[in-house]
Short mmCIF file of N, CA and C and ligand atoms in Angstrom, two decimals:
data_model
loop_
_atom_site.label_atom_id
_atom_site.label_comp_id
_atom_site.label_asym_id
_atom_site.label_seq_id
_atom_site.Cartn_x
_atom_site.Cartn_y
_atom_site.Cartn_z
N UNK A 1 99.42 88.37 66.00
CA UNK A 1 98.92 88.65 67.37
C UNK A 1 98.01 89.88 67.33
N UNK A 2 96.88 89.78 67.99
CA UNK A 2 95.87 90.86 67.92
C UNK A 2 96.27 92.07 68.77
N UNK A 3 95.83 93.24 68.34
CA UNK A 3 95.97 94.45 69.16
C UNK A 3 94.89 94.41 70.24
N UNK A 4 95.33 94.49 71.49
CA UNK A 4 94.41 94.41 72.63
C UNK A 4 94.73 95.53 73.61
N UNK A 5 93.96 95.59 74.69
CA UNK A 5 94.15 96.64 75.70
C UNK A 5 94.44 96.05 77.07
N UNK A 6 95.17 96.79 77.86
CA UNK A 6 95.36 96.43 79.26
C UNK A 6 95.25 97.69 80.10
N UNK A 7 95.19 97.48 81.41
CA UNK A 7 95.05 98.58 82.35
C UNK A 7 96.30 98.69 83.20
N UNK A 8 96.76 99.92 83.41
CA UNK A 8 98.00 100.18 84.15
C UNK A 8 97.76 101.24 85.23
N UNK A 9 98.44 101.11 86.35
CA UNK A 9 98.48 102.20 87.34
C UNK A 9 99.95 102.55 87.60
N UNK A 10 100.26 103.83 87.49
CA UNK A 10 101.54 104.34 87.98
C UNK A 10 101.30 104.68 89.45
N UNK A 11 101.98 103.97 90.34
CA UNK A 11 101.66 103.97 91.77
C UNK A 11 102.24 105.20 92.48
N UNK A 12 101.79 105.42 93.75
CA UNK A 12 102.20 106.64 94.47
C UNK A 12 103.72 106.79 94.66
N UNK A 13 104.46 105.69 94.74
CA UNK A 13 105.93 105.85 94.90
C UNK A 13 106.52 106.52 93.66
N UNK A 14 105.91 106.25 92.50
CA UNK A 14 106.42 106.83 91.24
C UNK A 14 105.98 108.28 91.07
N UNK A 15 104.71 108.59 91.37
CA UNK A 15 104.30 109.99 91.24
C UNK A 15 105.06 110.86 92.24
N UNK A 16 105.31 110.33 93.43
CA UNK A 16 106.05 111.08 94.45
C UNK A 16 107.46 111.45 93.97
N UNK A 17 108.08 110.53 93.22
CA UNK A 17 109.45 110.78 92.72
C UNK A 17 109.45 111.41 91.33
N UNK A 18 108.26 111.86 90.86
CA UNK A 18 108.14 112.54 89.55
C UNK A 18 108.59 111.63 88.41
N UNK A 19 108.16 110.35 88.47
CA UNK A 19 108.58 109.37 87.47
C UNK A 19 107.46 109.00 86.50
N UNK A 20 106.37 109.79 86.46
CA UNK A 20 105.27 109.47 85.53
C UNK A 20 105.78 109.39 84.09
N UNK A 21 106.59 110.36 83.70
CA UNK A 21 107.12 110.38 82.34
C UNK A 21 108.09 109.24 82.09
N UNK A 22 108.96 108.97 83.06
CA UNK A 22 109.94 107.90 82.89
C UNK A 22 109.25 106.54 82.72
N UNK A 23 108.20 106.30 83.53
CA UNK A 23 107.46 105.04 83.41
C UNK A 23 106.76 104.97 82.05
N UNK A 24 106.10 106.06 81.69
CA UNK A 24 105.36 106.08 80.43
C UNK A 24 106.30 105.86 79.24
N UNK A 25 107.48 106.45 79.31
CA UNK A 25 108.47 106.26 78.23
C UNK A 25 108.83 104.78 78.08
N UNK A 26 109.01 104.09 79.21
CA UNK A 26 109.36 102.66 79.13
C UNK A 26 108.20 101.85 78.56
N UNK A 27 106.97 102.22 78.92
CA UNK A 27 105.80 101.53 78.35
C UNK A 27 105.74 101.75 76.85
N UNK A 28 105.95 102.99 76.43
CA UNK A 28 105.87 103.32 74.99
C UNK A 28 106.99 102.61 74.23
N UNK A 29 108.18 102.59 74.81
CA UNK A 29 109.30 101.93 74.13
C UNK A 29 109.09 100.42 74.03
N UNK A 30 108.25 99.88 74.91
CA UNK A 30 107.91 98.45 74.84
C UNK A 30 106.82 98.17 73.82
N UNK A 31 106.34 99.20 73.13
CA UNK A 31 105.35 98.98 72.07
C UNK A 31 103.92 99.19 72.49
N UNK A 32 103.74 99.82 73.65
CA UNK A 32 102.37 100.10 74.14
C UNK A 32 102.04 101.57 73.90
N UNK A 33 100.77 101.82 73.56
CA UNK A 33 100.30 103.19 73.31
C UNK A 33 99.33 103.58 74.43
N UNK A 34 99.52 104.77 75.00
CA UNK A 34 98.60 105.26 76.05
C UNK A 34 97.36 105.82 75.35
N UNK A 35 96.23 105.11 75.48
CA UNK A 35 95.00 105.55 74.79
C UNK A 35 94.00 106.19 75.77
N UNK A 36 94.35 106.21 77.06
CA UNK A 36 93.58 106.94 78.07
C UNK A 36 94.49 107.13 79.27
N UNK A 37 94.35 108.27 79.97
CA UNK A 37 95.22 108.54 81.11
C UNK A 37 94.58 109.59 82.01
N UNK A 38 94.60 109.36 83.31
CA UNK A 38 94.21 110.43 84.25
C UNK A 38 94.90 110.24 85.60
N UNK A 39 95.16 111.37 86.22
CA UNK A 39 95.80 111.37 87.54
C UNK A 39 94.70 111.50 88.59
N UNK A 40 94.76 110.65 89.61
CA UNK A 40 93.70 110.58 90.62
C UNK A 40 94.30 110.42 92.00
N UNK A 41 93.59 110.87 93.00
CA UNK A 41 93.85 110.47 94.39
C UNK A 41 92.80 109.41 94.71
N UNK A 42 93.23 108.16 94.88
CA UNK A 42 92.27 107.09 95.18
C UNK A 42 91.71 107.28 96.58
N UNK A 43 90.41 107.07 96.71
CA UNK A 43 89.80 107.03 98.04
C UNK A 43 90.04 105.63 98.62
N UNK A 44 89.85 105.53 99.92
CA UNK A 44 89.94 104.22 100.59
C UNK A 44 88.98 103.22 99.93
N UNK A 45 87.76 103.69 99.63
CA UNK A 45 86.73 102.81 99.05
C UNK A 45 87.16 102.34 97.65
N UNK A 46 87.71 103.27 96.86
CA UNK A 46 88.16 102.88 95.51
C UNK A 46 89.29 101.85 95.59
N UNK A 47 90.26 102.10 96.48
CA UNK A 47 91.40 101.18 96.58
C UNK A 47 90.95 99.81 97.08
N UNK A 48 90.06 99.79 98.07
CA UNK A 48 89.55 98.50 98.58
C UNK A 48 88.76 97.78 97.50
N UNK A 49 87.99 98.52 96.74
CA UNK A 49 87.19 97.90 95.67
C UNK A 49 88.07 97.36 94.56
N UNK A 50 89.06 98.15 94.18
CA UNK A 50 89.95 97.73 93.09
C UNK A 50 90.72 96.47 93.48
N UNK A 51 91.18 96.41 94.73
CA UNK A 51 92.00 95.28 95.18
C UNK A 51 91.19 94.23 95.95
N UNK A 52 89.86 94.20 95.73
CA UNK A 52 89.00 93.27 96.48
C UNK A 52 89.48 91.81 96.38
N UNK A 53 90.08 91.43 95.23
CA UNK A 53 90.57 90.04 95.09
C UNK A 53 91.64 89.71 96.13
N UNK A 54 92.30 90.74 96.66
CA UNK A 54 93.38 90.50 97.63
C UNK A 54 92.91 90.68 99.08
N UNK A 55 91.60 90.79 99.32
CA UNK A 55 91.18 91.24 100.65
C UNK A 55 91.50 90.26 101.77
N UNK A 56 91.71 88.98 101.43
CA UNK A 56 92.10 88.01 102.48
C UNK A 56 93.62 87.92 102.65
N UNK A 57 94.38 88.60 101.79
CA UNK A 57 95.84 88.48 101.88
C UNK A 57 96.36 89.32 103.05
N UNK A 58 97.48 88.87 103.67
CA UNK A 58 97.96 89.57 104.87
C UNK A 58 98.38 91.01 104.61
N UNK A 59 98.75 91.32 103.36
CA UNK A 59 99.24 92.67 103.05
C UNK A 59 98.14 93.61 102.59
N UNK A 60 96.84 93.18 102.64
CA UNK A 60 95.76 93.99 102.06
C UNK A 60 95.69 95.40 102.68
N UNK A 61 95.74 95.47 104.00
CA UNK A 61 95.63 96.77 104.67
C UNK A 61 96.75 97.71 104.28
N UNK A 62 97.97 97.18 104.25
CA UNK A 62 99.13 97.98 103.86
C UNK A 62 99.05 98.41 102.39
N UNK A 63 98.53 97.50 101.56
CA UNK A 63 98.41 97.79 100.13
C UNK A 63 97.43 98.96 99.91
N UNK A 64 96.29 98.90 100.59
CA UNK A 64 95.29 99.97 100.45
C UNK A 64 95.86 101.27 100.99
N UNK A 65 96.55 101.20 102.12
CA UNK A 65 97.11 102.41 102.71
C UNK A 65 98.19 103.01 101.78
N UNK A 66 99.03 102.15 101.19
CA UNK A 66 100.04 102.65 100.23
C UNK A 66 99.38 103.26 99.00
N UNK A 67 98.39 102.59 98.46
CA UNK A 67 97.78 103.05 97.18
C UNK A 67 96.99 104.34 97.35
N UNK A 68 96.65 104.69 98.62
CA UNK A 68 95.96 105.95 98.88
C UNK A 68 96.91 107.01 99.47
N UNK A 69 98.22 106.70 99.49
CA UNK A 69 99.19 107.60 100.15
C UNK A 69 99.57 108.79 99.29
N UNK A 70 99.16 108.79 98.03
CA UNK A 70 99.48 109.90 97.12
C UNK A 70 98.80 109.66 95.78
N UNK A 71 98.99 110.57 94.84
CA UNK A 71 98.33 110.42 93.55
C UNK A 71 98.79 109.18 92.78
N UNK A 72 97.91 108.67 91.95
CA UNK A 72 98.24 107.62 90.99
C UNK A 72 97.88 108.15 89.60
N UNK A 73 98.44 107.50 88.58
CA UNK A 73 98.01 107.78 87.21
C UNK A 73 97.47 106.48 86.63
N UNK A 74 96.18 106.47 86.31
CA UNK A 74 95.57 105.27 85.73
C UNK A 74 95.58 105.42 84.21
N UNK A 75 95.92 104.34 83.52
CA UNK A 75 96.07 104.41 82.06
C UNK A 75 95.47 103.17 81.40
N UNK A 76 94.99 103.36 80.19
CA UNK A 76 94.67 102.23 79.31
C UNK A 76 95.77 102.18 78.26
N UNK A 77 96.34 100.98 78.09
CA UNK A 77 97.44 100.78 77.14
C UNK A 77 96.96 99.85 76.03
N UNK A 78 97.36 100.17 74.82
CA UNK A 78 96.95 99.38 73.67
C UNK A 78 98.20 98.91 72.93
N UNK A 79 98.15 97.69 72.44
CA UNK A 79 99.27 97.16 71.67
C UNK A 79 99.06 95.69 71.37
N UNK A 80 99.98 95.11 70.61
CA UNK A 80 99.88 93.68 70.33
C UNK A 80 100.09 92.91 71.62
N UNK A 81 99.13 92.04 71.93
CA UNK A 81 99.19 91.19 73.12
C UNK A 81 99.52 92.05 74.36
N UNK A 82 98.70 93.09 74.56
CA UNK A 82 99.02 94.16 75.52
C UNK A 82 99.19 93.66 76.95
N UNK A 83 98.38 92.71 77.41
CA UNK A 83 98.47 92.26 78.80
C UNK A 83 99.86 91.66 79.05
N UNK A 84 100.29 90.76 78.18
CA UNK A 84 101.58 90.10 78.38
C UNK A 84 102.74 91.06 78.14
N UNK A 85 102.60 91.89 77.12
CA UNK A 85 103.65 92.86 76.82
C UNK A 85 103.89 93.77 78.03
N UNK A 86 102.79 94.22 78.66
CA UNK A 86 102.91 95.09 79.82
C UNK A 86 103.52 94.34 81.01
N UNK A 87 103.05 93.11 81.28
CA UNK A 87 103.62 92.33 82.38
C UNK A 87 105.12 92.12 82.16
N UNK A 88 105.51 91.90 80.91
CA UNK A 88 106.93 91.67 80.63
C UNK A 88 107.77 92.91 80.93
N UNK A 89 107.30 94.09 80.53
CA UNK A 89 108.10 95.31 80.76
C UNK A 89 108.03 95.72 82.23
N UNK A 90 106.93 95.37 82.96
CA UNK A 90 106.84 95.68 84.39
C UNK A 90 107.90 94.92 85.19
N UNK A 91 108.09 93.63 84.91
CA UNK A 91 108.98 92.78 85.70
C UNK A 91 108.28 92.18 86.91
N UNK A 92 109.00 91.34 87.63
CA UNK A 92 108.43 90.61 88.77
C UNK A 92 107.94 91.57 89.86
N UNK A 93 106.94 91.10 90.63
CA UNK A 93 106.33 91.90 91.70
C UNK A 93 107.38 92.49 92.63
N UNK A 94 108.32 91.64 93.06
CA UNK A 94 109.41 92.08 93.93
C UNK A 94 110.58 92.55 93.06
N UNK A 95 110.95 93.84 93.17
CA UNK A 95 112.03 94.34 92.30
C UNK A 95 113.33 93.55 92.44
N UNK A 96 113.53 92.89 93.59
CA UNK A 96 114.74 92.05 93.76
C UNK A 96 114.75 90.89 92.79
N UNK A 97 113.55 90.46 92.36
CA UNK A 97 113.45 89.32 91.43
C UNK A 97 113.25 89.76 89.99
N UNK A 98 113.15 91.07 89.76
CA UNK A 98 112.79 91.56 88.41
C UNK A 98 114.00 91.53 87.48
N UNK A 99 113.74 91.22 86.21
CA UNK A 99 114.82 91.14 85.21
C UNK A 99 115.35 92.53 84.88
N UNK A 100 116.61 92.55 84.45
CA UNK A 100 117.25 93.78 84.00
C UNK A 100 116.41 94.45 82.92
N UNK A 101 116.32 95.76 82.97
CA UNK A 101 115.62 96.50 81.92
C UNK A 101 114.14 96.65 82.15
N UNK A 102 113.60 95.98 83.17
CA UNK A 102 112.17 96.12 83.46
C UNK A 102 111.93 97.36 84.33
N UNK A 103 110.69 97.81 84.34
CA UNK A 103 110.34 99.01 85.10
C UNK A 103 110.62 98.80 86.59
N UNK A 104 110.21 97.65 87.11
CA UNK A 104 110.42 97.43 88.55
C UNK A 104 111.90 97.28 88.90
N UNK A 105 112.68 96.65 88.03
CA UNK A 105 114.12 96.53 88.30
C UNK A 105 114.77 97.93 88.30
N UNK A 106 114.39 98.74 87.32
CA UNK A 106 115.03 100.05 87.16
C UNK A 106 114.54 101.07 88.18
N UNK A 107 113.24 101.00 88.55
CA UNK A 107 112.64 102.12 89.27
C UNK A 107 111.99 101.78 90.61
N UNK A 108 111.60 100.53 90.85
CA UNK A 108 110.81 100.24 92.05
C UNK A 108 111.65 100.31 93.32
N UNK A 109 110.98 100.62 94.43
CA UNK A 109 111.66 100.75 95.73
C UNK A 109 111.58 99.48 96.56
N UNK A 110 110.46 98.74 96.47
CA UNK A 110 110.24 97.56 97.31
C UNK A 110 109.09 96.75 96.73
N UNK A 111 108.81 95.59 97.35
CA UNK A 111 107.70 94.75 96.86
C UNK A 111 106.37 95.50 96.92
N UNK A 112 106.24 96.39 97.88
CA UNK A 112 104.99 97.15 97.97
C UNK A 112 105.06 98.42 97.10
N UNK A 113 106.10 99.18 97.25
CA UNK A 113 106.26 100.41 96.46
C UNK A 113 106.92 100.03 95.14
N UNK A 114 106.15 99.28 94.33
CA UNK A 114 106.74 98.67 93.13
C UNK A 114 106.31 99.36 91.83
N UNK A 115 105.95 100.65 91.94
CA UNK A 115 105.93 101.59 90.80
C UNK A 115 104.77 101.44 89.83
N UNK A 116 104.40 100.18 89.51
CA UNK A 116 103.33 99.98 88.53
C UNK A 116 102.42 98.81 88.90
N UNK A 117 101.18 98.92 88.48
CA UNK A 117 100.25 97.80 88.44
C UNK A 117 99.94 97.52 86.98
N UNK A 118 99.74 96.25 86.65
CA UNK A 118 99.26 95.89 85.31
C UNK A 118 98.31 94.73 85.42
N UNK A 119 97.24 94.75 84.64
CA UNK A 119 96.27 93.66 84.65
C UNK A 119 96.98 92.33 84.37
N UNK A 120 96.47 91.25 85.01
CA UNK A 120 97.12 89.95 84.84
C UNK A 120 96.39 89.03 83.86
N UNK A 121 95.28 89.46 83.27
CA UNK A 121 94.60 88.66 82.25
C UNK A 121 93.74 89.62 81.42
N UNK A 122 93.32 89.18 80.24
CA UNK A 122 92.46 90.03 79.41
C UNK A 122 91.12 90.26 80.09
N UNK A 123 90.63 89.22 80.78
CA UNK A 123 89.36 89.35 81.49
C UNK A 123 89.45 90.43 82.57
N UNK A 124 90.53 90.37 83.36
CA UNK A 124 90.70 91.39 84.41
C UNK A 124 90.98 92.76 83.82
N UNK A 125 91.66 92.81 82.68
CA UNK A 125 91.91 94.10 82.03
C UNK A 125 90.59 94.79 81.72
N UNK A 126 89.64 94.06 81.17
CA UNK A 126 88.34 94.65 80.82
C UNK A 126 87.62 95.15 82.08
N UNK A 127 87.67 94.37 83.15
CA UNK A 127 87.02 94.77 84.42
C UNK A 127 87.69 96.02 84.98
N UNK A 128 89.03 96.03 84.97
CA UNK A 128 89.77 97.15 85.57
C UNK A 128 89.62 98.43 84.74
N UNK A 129 89.61 98.31 83.41
CA UNK A 129 89.39 99.48 82.55
C UNK A 129 88.01 100.07 82.87
N UNK A 130 87.00 99.20 82.98
CA UNK A 130 85.63 99.64 83.29
C UNK A 130 85.53 100.33 84.65
N UNK A 131 86.38 99.89 85.58
CA UNK A 131 86.35 100.43 86.94
C UNK A 131 86.72 101.92 86.92
N UNK A 132 87.59 102.34 86.00
CA UNK A 132 88.11 103.72 86.02
C UNK A 132 87.73 104.58 84.82
N UNK A 133 87.32 103.97 83.70
CA UNK A 133 87.11 104.77 82.49
C UNK A 133 85.75 104.51 81.86
N UNK A 134 85.17 105.60 81.34
CA UNK A 134 84.01 105.50 80.46
C UNK A 134 84.51 105.26 79.04
N UNK A 135 83.69 104.66 78.21
CA UNK A 135 84.11 104.31 76.85
C UNK A 135 84.62 105.53 76.08
N UNK A 136 83.96 106.69 76.27
CA UNK A 136 84.36 107.87 75.48
C UNK A 136 85.61 108.57 76.02
N UNK A 137 86.17 108.05 77.11
CA UNK A 137 87.44 108.60 77.62
C UNK A 137 88.64 107.87 77.01
N UNK A 138 88.38 106.83 76.25
CA UNK A 138 89.45 106.02 75.65
C UNK A 138 89.46 106.29 74.15
N UNK A 139 90.62 106.77 73.67
CA UNK A 139 90.71 107.12 72.25
C UNK A 139 91.86 106.32 71.63
N UNK A 140 91.51 105.30 70.89
CA UNK A 140 92.51 104.39 70.33
C UNK A 140 93.08 104.91 69.01
P1 RTP B 1 99.98 94.35 90.55
O1 RTP B 1 98.69 93.63 90.81
O2 RTP B 1 100.15 95.59 91.38
O3 RTP B 1 100.22 94.58 89.09
O4 RTP B 1 101.18 93.42 91.00
P2 RTP B 1 101.37 91.87 90.82
O5 RTP B 1 100.26 91.28 90.00
O6 RTP B 1 102.77 91.67 90.38
O7 RTP B 1 101.24 91.38 92.33
P3 RTP B 1 99.95 90.86 93.14
O8 RTP B 1 100.27 89.50 93.65
O9 RTP B 1 98.71 91.05 92.33
O10 RTP B 1 99.94 91.85 94.38
C1 RTP B 1 99.38 93.12 94.27
C2 RTP B 1 100.29 94.14 94.91
O11 RTP B 1 100.31 93.93 96.31
C3 RTP B 1 101.59 94.29 96.82
N1 RTP B 1 102.18 93.16 97.49
N2 RTP B 1 102.71 93.28 98.68
N3 RTP B 1 104.01 92.76 101.11
C4 RTP B 1 103.84 91.76 100.25
O12 RTP B 1 104.21 90.63 100.45
C5 RTP B 1 103.16 92.06 98.99
N4 RTP B 1 102.89 91.20 98.03
C6 RTP B 1 102.26 91.91 97.06
C7 RTP B 1 102.45 94.71 95.66
O13 RTP B 1 102.42 96.14 95.55
C8 RTP B 1 101.75 94.07 94.47
O14 RTP B 1 102.04 94.79 93.30
MG1 MG B 2 98.20 91.62 90.40
#
């Protein structure tokens, strides 16, 4: 299996509870390496742009408002089959449905305040990494 990259966000519910390290530890223990990381306050425009694929969904307004409610940490993760590996350790979108040992099962508060974002395909990973990082900010 090839070493690939994915994009992750540690969401405002996690930064608010000082869980940046706890989330990162679970990612690292799952075999992912943080090859880029920065803490940001997303603007409304950034959050709307990032989540543009969801703009027709009923929860779009709440999602943008939540994602701008506090700092986030955006990261590039590298590892074997990184997109799937990250989705597996994140767990299901709704923490009530997430498997034992996953980040969302262990740490998430609700379907909205669900602690992490992870790219859902290699194609989207490349787009999302480009949205937040310049090539020279990523050190593999
Ligand atoms: P993410 O994009 O954040 O990694 O999460 P995901 O793929 O598991 O979920 P997705 O369907 O892409 O939804 C994006 C985010 O929107 C919020 N959401 N709220 N209130 C609701 O019914 C609802 N459904 C989704 C979640 O924060 C989800 O992570
Ligand atoms: Mg998604």
